[in-house]
mmCIF file of C-alpha atoms and ligand atoms in Angstrom:
data_model
loop_
_atom_site.group_PDB
_atom_site.id
_atom_site.type_symbol
_atom_site.label_atom_id
_atom_site.label_comp_id
_atom_site.label_asym_id
_atom_site.label_seq_id
_atom_site.Cartn_x
_atom_site.Cartn_y
_atom_site.Cartn_z
ATOM 1 C CA MET A 290 113.382 38.868 270.483
ATOM 2 C CA LYS A 291 115.890 36.105 271.374
ATOM 3 C CA THR A 292 116.933 33.911 268.390
ATOM 4 C CA PRO A 293 116.744 30.190 269.196
ATOM 5 C CA THR A 294 120.075 28.324 268.959
ATOM 6 C CA PRO A 295 120.126 25.429 266.432
ATOM 7 C CA ASP A 296 119.963 22.967 269.352
ATOM 8 C CA LYS A 297 116.794 24.532 270.661
ATOM 9 C CA GLN A 298 115.298 24.486 267.210
ATOM 10 C CA ALA A 299 116.099 20.811 266.777
ATOM 11 C CA PHE A 300 114.674 20.080 270.225
ATOM 12 C CA LYS A 301 111.463 21.930 269.379
ATOM 13 C CA ALA A 302 111.136 20.245 265.989
ATOM 14 C CA ALA A 303 111.242 16.922 267.828
ATOM 15 C CA VAL A 304 108.701 18.125 270.410
ATOM 16 C CA ARG A 305 106.401 19.344 267.668
ATOM 17 C CA SER A 306 106.638 16.063 265.814
ATOM 18 C CA HIS A 307 106.003 13.990 268.967
ATOM 19 C CA TRP A 308 102.970 16.079 269.863
ATOM 20 C CA ASN A 309 101.636 16.017 266.309
ATOM 21 C CA ALA A 310 101.778 12.238 266.572
ATOM 22 C CA ALA A 311 100.279 12.173 270.070
ATOM 23 C CA ALA A 312 97.565 14.795 269.376
ATOM 24 C CA ARG A 313 94.724 12.343 268.786
ATOM 25 C CA GLY A 314 95.644 10.194 271.779
ATOM 26 C CA TRP A 315 95.890 13.189 274.119
ATOM 27 C CA ASN A 316 92.542 14.462 272.760
ATOM 28 C CA ALA A 317 90.908 11.047 273.159
ATOM 29 C CA HIS A 318 91.983 10.971 276.798
ATOM 30 C CA SER A 319 90.498 14.432 277.485
ATOM 31 C CA PRO A 320 87.830 13.145 279.887
ATOM 32 C CA GLU A 321 90.449 11.321 282.040
ATOM 33 C CA ILE A 322 92.841 14.285 281.916
ATOM 34 C CA ARG A 323 90.002 16.627 282.776
ATOM 35 C CA ALA A 324 89.103 14.630 285.895
ATOM 36 C CA TRP A 325 92.772 14.211 286.901
ATOM 37 C CA LEU A 326 93.531 17.960 286.606
ATOM 38 C CA ARG A 327 90.150 19.285 287.804
ATOM 39 C CA ALA A 328 91.309 20.846 291.065
ATOM 40 C CA SER A 329 94.579 22.219 289.704
ATOM 41 C CA THR A 330 92.832 23.704 286.657
ATOM 42 C CA ASP A 331 90.305 25.467 288.822
ATOM 43 C CA ALA A 332 93.125 26.775 291.072
ATOM 44 C CA MET A 333 95.136 27.907 288.026
ATOM 45 C CA ILE A 334 92.259 29.870 286.587
ATOM 46 C CA ALA A 335 91.425 31.504 289.947
ATOM 47 C CA MET A 336 95.106 32.281 290.741
ATOM 48 C CA ALA A 337 95.672 33.942 287.352
ATOM 49 C CA GLY A 338 92.650 36.185 288.207
ATOM 50 C CA VAL A 339 90.654 35.113 285.126
ATOM 51 C CA ALA A 340 87.383 37.032 285.333
ATOM 52 C CA PRO A 341 84.338 37.496 283.096
ATOM 53 C CA GLY A 342 85.200 39.732 280.161
ATOM 54 C CA ALA A 343 88.958 39.122 280.483
ATOM 55 C CA ARG A 344 91.401 38.636 277.560
ATOM 56 C CA VAL A 345 93.277 35.416 278.320
ATOM 57 C CA LEU A 346 96.339 33.824 276.811
ATOM 58 C CA ASP A 347 96.532 30.004 277.033
ATOM 59 C CA VAL A 348 100.065 28.861 276.309
ATOM 60 C CA ALA A 349 100.846 25.270 275.230
ATOM 61 C CA ALA A 350 97.074 24.715 275.216
ATOM 62 C CA GLY A 351 97.151 21.222 273.769
ATOM 63 C CA ALA A 352 93.762 19.869 272.688
ATOM 64 C CA GLY A 353 92.082 22.778 274.489
ATOM 65 C CA ASP A 354 90.649 21.153 277.602
ATOM 66 C CA GLN A 355 91.556 24.016 279.943
ATOM 67 C CA THR A 356 90.763 26.439 277.070
ATOM 68 C CA ARG A 357 87.129 25.380 277.434
ATOM 69 C CA ASP A 358 87.183 26.255 281.139
ATOM 70 C CA LEU A 359 88.783 29.632 280.362
ATOM 71 C CA ALA A 360 86.159 30.323 277.661
ATOM 72 C CA GLU A 361 83.322 29.542 280.077
ATOM 73 C CA ARG A 362 84.866 31.763 282.729
ATOM 74 C CA VAL A 363 85.467 34.840 280.542
ATOM 75 C CA GLY A 364 82.192 34.454 278.595
ATOM 76 C CA PRO A 365 81.398 36.042 275.228
ATOM 77 C CA SER A 366 82.465 39.519 276.443
ATOM 78 C CA GLY A 367 85.968 38.182 276.904
ATOM 79 C CA SER A 368 88.451 36.338 274.636
ATOM 80 C CA VAL A 369 90.859 33.443 274.812
ATOM 81 C CA LEU A 370 93.863 32.989 272.571
ATOM 82 C CA ALA A 371 94.994 29.359 272.750
ATOM 83 C CA THR A 372 98.522 28.710 271.406
ATOM 84 C CA ASP A 373 100.582 25.603 270.927
ATOM 85 C CA LEU A 374 103.681 24.399 269.034
ATOM 86 C CA SER A 375 101.846 21.465 267.410
ATOM 87 C CA PRO A 376 99.528 22.260 264.470
ATOM 88 C CA ALA A 377 97.790 18.869 264.854
ATOM 89 C CA ILE A 378 96.844 19.430 268.485
ATOM 90 C CA MET A 379 95.791 23.046 267.769
ATOM 91 C CA ALA A 380 93.424 21.802 265.100
ATOM 92 C CA LEU A 381 91.810 19.603 267.712
ATOM 93 C CA ALA A 382 91.576 22.527 270.144
ATOM 94 C CA GLN A 383 89.941 24.644 267.444
ATOM 95 C CA ALA A 384 87.404 21.876 266.679
ATOM 96 C CA ARG A 385 86.637 21.566 270.418
ATOM 97 C CA ALA A 386 86.058 25.338 270.709
ATOM 98 C CA GLN A 387 83.781 25.262 267.692
ATOM 99 C CA ARG A 388 81.798 22.313 269.038
ATOM 100 C CA GLY A 389 81.377 24.191 272.307
ATOM 101 C CA GLY A 390 80.089 27.283 270.501
ATOM 102 C CA PHE A 391 82.953 29.368 271.939
ATOM 103 C CA GLY A 392 83.255 31.967 269.164
ATOM 104 C CA TRP A 393 85.469 34.072 271.448
ATOM 105 C CA VAL A 394 88.271 31.462 271.393
ATOM 106 C CA GLU A 395 91.016 31.731 268.803
ATOM 107 C CA CYS A 396 93.558 28.937 268.305
ATOM 108 C CA ARG A 397 96.952 29.734 266.855
ATOM 109 C CA VAL A 398 100.088 27.676 266.260
ATOM 110 C CA ALA A 399 102.904 29.427 268.161
ATOM 111 C CA ASP A 400 106.051 28.580 270.033
ATOM 112 C CA GLY A 401 105.620 29.628 273.616
ATOM 113 C CA GLU A 402 109.166 31.036 273.510
ATOM 114 C CA ASP A 403 108.206 33.322 270.601
ATOM 115 C CA LEU A 404 104.510 34.097 270.882
ATOM 116 C CA GLN A 405 104.283 36.929 268.379
ATOM 117 C CA VAL A 406 101.428 38.620 270.217
ATOM 118 C CA GLU A 407 100.903 42.285 270.888
ATOM 119 C CA ALA A 408 102.622 43.516 274.052
ATOM 120 C CA ALA A 409 100.444 44.217 277.094
ATOM 121 C CA SER A 410 97.347 42.939 275.316
ATOM 122 C CA PHE A 411 96.161 40.288 277.851
ATOM 123 C CA ASP A 412 94.659 40.427 281.334
ATOM 124 C CA ALA A 413 95.793 36.973 282.289
ATOM 125 C CA ALA A 414 97.971 34.138 281.028
ATOM 126 C CA VAL A 415 98.025 30.442 281.909
ATOM 127 C CA CYS A 416 100.111 27.437 280.974
ATOM 128 C CA ARG A 417 98.961 23.975 282.142
ATOM 129 C CA LEU A 418 101.594 21.207 281.915
ATOM 130 C CA GLY A 419 103.531 22.907 279.138
ATOM 131 C CA LEU A 420 106.278 25.101 280.536
ATOM 132 C CA MET A 421 108.468 22.222 281.696
ATOM 133 C CA LEU A 422 108.727 21.054 278.087
ATOM 134 C CA PHE A 423 110.290 24.345 276.940
ATOM 135 C CA PRO A 424 114.072 24.135 276.442
ATOM 136 C CA ASP A 425 114.219 27.792 277.710
ATOM 137 C CA PRO A 426 111.337 28.251 280.170
ATOM 138 C CA LEU A 427 112.692 31.648 281.216
ATOM 139 C CA GLN A 428 112.156 32.825 277.651
ATOM 140 C CA GLY A 429 108.602 31.388 277.794
ATOM 141 C CA LEU A 430 107.910 33.355 281.004
ATOM 142 C CA ARG A 431 109.364 36.495 279.482
ATOM 143 C CA GLN A 432 106.975 36.123 276.572
ATOM 144 C CA MET A 433 104.004 35.762 278.914
ATOM 145 C CA HIS A 434 105.225 38.762 280.903
ATOM 146 C CA ARG A 435 105.466 40.816 277.746
ATOM 147 C CA ALA A 436 101.974 39.733 276.617
ATOM 148 C CA LEU A 437 100.341 40.839 279.903
ATOM 149 C CA ARG A 438 99.174 44.296 280.748
ATOM 150 C CA PRO A 439 100.751 45.762 283.904
ATOM 151 C CA GLY A 440 99.051 44.096 286.874
ATOM 152 C CA GLY A 441 97.938 41.138 284.816
ATOM 153 C CA GLY A 442 98.056 37.691 286.382
ATOM 154 C CA VAL A 443 99.898 34.550 285.298
ATOM 155 C CA CYS A 444 99.680 30.953 286.515
ATOM 156 C CA SER A 445 101.520 27.829 285.420
ATOM 157 C CA VAL A 446 101.114 24.214 286.405
ATOM 158 C CA VAL A 447 104.077 21.809 286.169
ATOM 159 C CA PHE A 448 105.174 18.528 287.727
ATOM 160 C CA SER A 449 107.229 18.642 290.922
ATOM 161 C CA GLY A 450 110.124 16.179 291.324
ATOM 162 C CA PRO A 451 110.441 12.436 290.734
ATOM 163 C CA GLN A 452 109.913 11.392 294.336
ATOM 164 C CA ARG A 453 106.454 12.878 294.417
ATOM 165 C CA ASN A 454 105.630 11.598 290.907
ATOM 166 C CA PRO A 455 106.600 7.916 291.231
ATOM 167 C CA CYS A 456 104.668 6.652 288.203
ATOM 168 C CA ILE A 457 106.582 8.909 285.769
ATOM 169 C CA ALA A 458 109.834 8.032 287.581
ATOM 170 C CA ILE A 459 109.143 4.275 287.275
ATOM 171 C CA LEU A 460 108.298 4.614 283.626
ATOM 172 C CA MET A 461 111.526 6.336 282.725
ATOM 173 C CA ALA A 462 113.852 4.345 285.015
ATOM 174 C CA THR A 463 112.469 1.063 283.707
ATOM 175 C CA ALA A 464 112.551 2.106 280.075
ATOM 176 C CA LEU A 465 116.170 3.191 280.348
ATOM 177 C CA ARG A 466 117.174 0.003 282.123
ATOM 178 C CA HIS A 467 115.600 -2.166 279.439
ATOM 179 C CA ALA A 468 117.274 -0.055 276.769
ATOM 180 C CA GLY A 469 120.678 -0.555 278.484
ATOM 181 C CA LEU A 470 120.964 3.235 278.968
ATOM 182 C CA PRO A 471 122.256 4.998 282.098
ATOM 183 C CA PRO A 472 119.878 6.977 284.362
ATOM 184 C CA ARG A 473 119.230 10.527 283.195
ATOM 185 C CA ASP A 474 119.256 13.764 285.174
ATOM 186 C CA PRO A 475 115.515 14.116 285.921
ATOM 187 C CA PHE A 476 115.879 17.881 286.177
ATOM 188 C CA ALA A 477 117.474 18.350 282.724
ATOM 189 C CA PRO A 478 115.845 21.157 280.660
ATOM 190 C CA GLY A 479 112.770 20.189 278.623
ATOM 191 C CA GLY A 480 111.992 17.075 280.667
ATOM 192 C CA LEU A 481 108.812 16.446 282.672
ATOM 193 C CA PHE A 482 110.611 17.227 285.948
ATOM 194 C CA SER A 483 112.751 20.062 284.644
ATOM 195 C CA LEU A 484 110.956 22.713 286.800
ATOM 196 C CA GLY A 485 110.395 20.424 289.799
ATOM 197 C CA ARG A 486 113.310 21.470 291.958
ATOM 198 C CA PRO A 487 112.094 23.505 294.917
ATOM 199 C CA GLY A 488 112.500 27.230 294.308
ATOM 200 C CA HIS A 489 113.673 26.900 290.721
ATOM 201 C CA LEU A 490 110.454 28.078 289.057
ATOM 202 C CA ASP A 491 109.958 31.009 291.490
ATOM 203 C CA ALA A 492 113.475 32.181 290.597
ATOM 204 C CA LEU A 493 112.608 32.047 286.881
ATOM 205 C CA PHE A 494 109.374 33.988 287.392
ATOM 206 C CA LEU A 495 111.355 36.652 289.299
ATOM 207 C CA GLU A 496 113.991 36.849 286.593
ATOM 208 C CA ALA A 497 111.285 37.223 283.966
ATOM 209 C CA GLY A 498 110.044 40.335 285.796
ATOM 210 C CA PHE A 499 107.053 39.050 287.701
ATOM 211 C CA ARG A 500 106.139 40.044 291.280
ATOM 212 C CA ASP A 501 103.914 38.530 293.998
ATOM 213 C CA ILE A 502 105.215 35.057 293.084
ATOM 214 C CA ALA A 503 103.810 32.115 295.024
ATOM 215 C CA THR A 504 104.082 28.381 294.357
ATOM 216 C CA THR A 505 101.713 25.825 295.866
ATOM 217 C CA ALA A 506 102.334 22.076 295.703
ATOM 218 C CA VAL A 507 99.121 20.090 295.141
ATOM 219 C CA ASP A 508 98.392 16.360 294.989
ATOM 220 C CA ALA A 509 96.841 15.294 291.739
ATOM 221 C CA VAL A 510 96.033 11.596 292.000
ATOM 222 C CA PHE A 511 95.368 10.038 288.613
ATOM 223 C CA ARG A 512 92.399 7.761 289.280
ATOM 224 C CA LEU A 513 91.653 5.234 286.578
ATOM 225 C CA PRO A 514 89.779 1.912 286.462
ATOM 226 C CA SER A 515 93.019 -0.057 286.123
ATOM 227 C CA VAL A 516 96.780 0.155 285.520
ATOM 228 C CA ASP A 517 96.105 -0.872 281.897
ATOM 229 C CA ASP A 518 94.210 2.383 281.434
ATOM 230 C CA TYR A 519 97.239 4.352 282.675
ATOM 231 C CA ILE A 520 99.541 2.499 280.340
ATOM 232 C CA ALA A 521 97.157 3.042 277.446
ATOM 233 C CA PHE A 522 97.199 6.797 278.309
ATOM 234 C CA VAL A 523 101.017 6.876 278.425
ATOM 235 C CA ARG A 524 101.349 4.907 275.187
ATOM 236 C CA SER A 525 99.046 7.273 273.313
ATOM 237 C CA SER A 526 100.709 10.428 274.743
ATOM 238 C CA ALA A 527 104.026 12.006 273.814
ATOM 239 C CA SER A 528 105.699 10.548 276.928
ATOM 240 C CA PRO A 529 109.491 10.559 276.681
ATOM 241 C CA VAL A 530 109.510 6.839 277.538
ATOM 242 C CA LEU A 531 108.111 6.148 274.071
ATOM 243 C CA GLN A 532 111.228 7.621 272.535
ATOM 244 C CA VAL A 533 113.323 5.267 274.621
ATOM 245 C CA LEU A 534 111.244 2.126 273.998
ATOM 246 C CA ASP A 535 110.243 2.641 270.396
ATOM 247 C CA GLY A 536 113.697 1.819 269.117
ATOM 248 C CA LEU A 537 114.001 -1.427 271.053
ATOM 249 C CA GLY A 538 112.133 -3.865 268.840
ATOM 250 C CA GLU A 539 108.857 -5.521 269.651
ATOM 251 C CA ALA A 540 109.983 -8.223 272.080
ATOM 252 C CA ARG A 541 112.234 -6.028 274.238
ATOM 253 C CA ALA A 542 109.671 -3.198 274.310
ATOM 254 C CA ALA A 543 106.935 -5.688 275.327
ATOM 255 C CA ALA A 544 109.201 -6.947 278.173
ATOM 256 C CA ALA A 545 109.755 -3.373 279.351
ATOM 257 C CA TRP A 546 106.045 -2.586 279.293
ATOM 258 C CA ALA A 547 105.294 -5.784 281.259
ATOM 259 C CA ASP A 548 107.923 -4.777 283.846
ATOM 260 C CA ILE A 549 106.409 -1.265 284.069
ATOM 261 C CA GLU A 550 102.951 -2.719 284.520
ATOM 262 C CA THR A 551 104.082 -5.024 287.371
ATOM 263 C CA GLN A 552 105.715 -2.096 289.193
ATOM 264 C CA LEU A 553 102.711 0.226 288.666
ATOM 265 C CA ARG A 554 100.367 -2.380 290.160
ATOM 266 C CA VAL A 555 101.607 -1.167 293.568
ATOM 267 C CA PHE A 556 99.023 1.629 293.077
ATOM 268 C CA ASP A 557 96.064 -0.813 292.643
ATOM 269 C CA THR A 558 93.332 -0.137 295.113
ATOM 270 C CA PRO A 559 90.147 -2.158 295.918
ATOM 271 C CA THR A 560 88.220 0.247 293.654
ATOM 272 C CA GLY A 561 90.641 0.799 290.781
ATOM 273 C CA TRP A 562 94.105 2.319 290.265
ATOM 274 C CA GLU A 563 95.392 5.571 291.896
ATOM 275 C CA GLY A 564 98.656 6.945 290.638
ATOM 276 C CA PRO A 565 100.121 9.663 292.883
ATOM 277 C CA ASN A 566 101.296 12.910 291.268
ATOM 278 C CA GLU A 567 102.347 16.253 292.665
ATOM 279 C CA LEU A 568 101.991 19.465 290.712
ATOM 280 C CA LEU A 569 103.422 22.910 291.318
ATOM 281 C CA ILE A 570 100.997 25.765 290.723
ATOM 282 C CA THR A 571 102.841 29.063 290.427
ATOM 283 C CA ALA A 572 100.999 32.354 290.373
ATOM 284 C CA ALA A 573 102.419 35.833 289.884
ATOM 285 C CA ARG A 574 101.628 39.268 288.550
ATOM 286 C CA ARG A 575 103.229 41.546 285.955
ATOM 287 C CA ARG A 576 105.006 44.549 287.392
HETATM 288 C C1 LIG B 218 101.278 17.763 278.328
HETATM 289 S S1 LIG B 218 100.573 18.675 276.994
HETATM 290 C C2 LIG B 218 99.505 19.771 277.860
HETATM 291 C C3 LIG B 218 98.439 20.315 276.993
HETATM 292 C C4 LIG B 218 97.345 21.099 277.698
HETATM 293 N N1 LIG B 218 97.825 22.333 278.291
HETATM 294 C C5 LIG B 218 96.701 20.235 278.743
HETATM 295 O O1 LIG B 218 96.998 20.446 279.913
HETATM 296 O O2 LIG B 218 95.891 19.346 278.386
HETATM 297 C C6 LIG B 218 101.938 19.681 276.532
HETATM 298 C C7 LIG B 218 101.723 20.623 275.353
HETATM 299 O O3 LIG B 218 102.802 21.543 275.295
HETATM 300 C C8 LIG B 218 103.059 21.852 273.940
HETATM 301 N N2 LIG B 218 104.386 22.417 273.831
HETATM 302 C C9 LIG B 218 105.585 21.822 274.087
HETATM 303 N N3 LIG B 218 106.572 22.728 273.847
HETATM 304 C C10 LIG B 218 106.000 23.875 273.458
HETATM 305 C C11 LIG B 218 106.485 25.163 273.081
HETATM 306 N N4 LIG B 218 107.791 25.435 273.035
HETATM 307 N N5 LIG B 218 105.591 26.120 272.727
HETATM 308 C C12 LIG B 218 104.277 25.877 272.731
HETATM 309 N N6 LIG B 218 103.748 24.669 273.088
HETATM 310 C C13 LIG B 218 104.593 23.698 273.419
HETATM 311 C C14 LIG B 218 102.870 20.483 273.251
HETATM 312 O O4 LIG B 218 102.694 20.622 271.862
HETATM 313 C C15 LIG B 218 101.643 19.929 274.003
HETATM 314 O O5 LIG B 218 100.431 20.278 273.349
#
């Protein structure tokens, strides 16, 4: 197994700490996230070939929202192993599975780049909005490939690029400007758009050993009552903008948030707020 470089370890320690801090907020927004990602989650589960009785691996499972869908799909004759880097968010996923009576769900703290699961022991693997946060997504895909039985299906969901996800782009550009920092490469490893370049993810799936690779871009409009609800969601998540704005002091951070809110009001509609997003759903099969 590949040994992480010190940089990767430091990066992941920071990611773990941010998601430990954001776990409650992400969990509290589960109903909104669930509605936002409904169509892409259904597509992901279908494209991974998750069937009743299947053994499914859920990587970067977060608070376990899609784990619940997987558990319902496989039923008690199947099993779901939900894994995540953050112990705090895994505890919430475990509690959710218990509340749902899903005794066939196990939650385990694990780095997606080093899963420590038995080889060829799963029929399907999914990763919803997690893979782009890995400093080495190829290693994450290799781990899923190794975990799958030959012929097993995989499906990941990630953000496409900044142009098709203008809310996230506005958030980061505005935060950096208020912090007096230069623009960042949106496609840098570990960032929200890191796998958004056309063709990049397919190439990684191929390099990891998968076949029958297909990526579909889907619109995922985030519909909320108002822009304030979106900002509340962002502020209680592990959004990278928080790391930029948190060090600014109260007054400057407040000015940045006010600027962000003004710009995001462009997505106000007569019935609420509709933030455009585009996701890439990539499905493949183990050789
Ligand atoms: C945007 S959340 C998505 C959670 C969940 N899949 C969902 O869609 O609601 C990203 C998750 O990826 C996890 N994560 C980030 N890097 C990871 C890694 N290297 N290994 C495992 N999980 C990781 C975070 O802890 C967080 O729970």
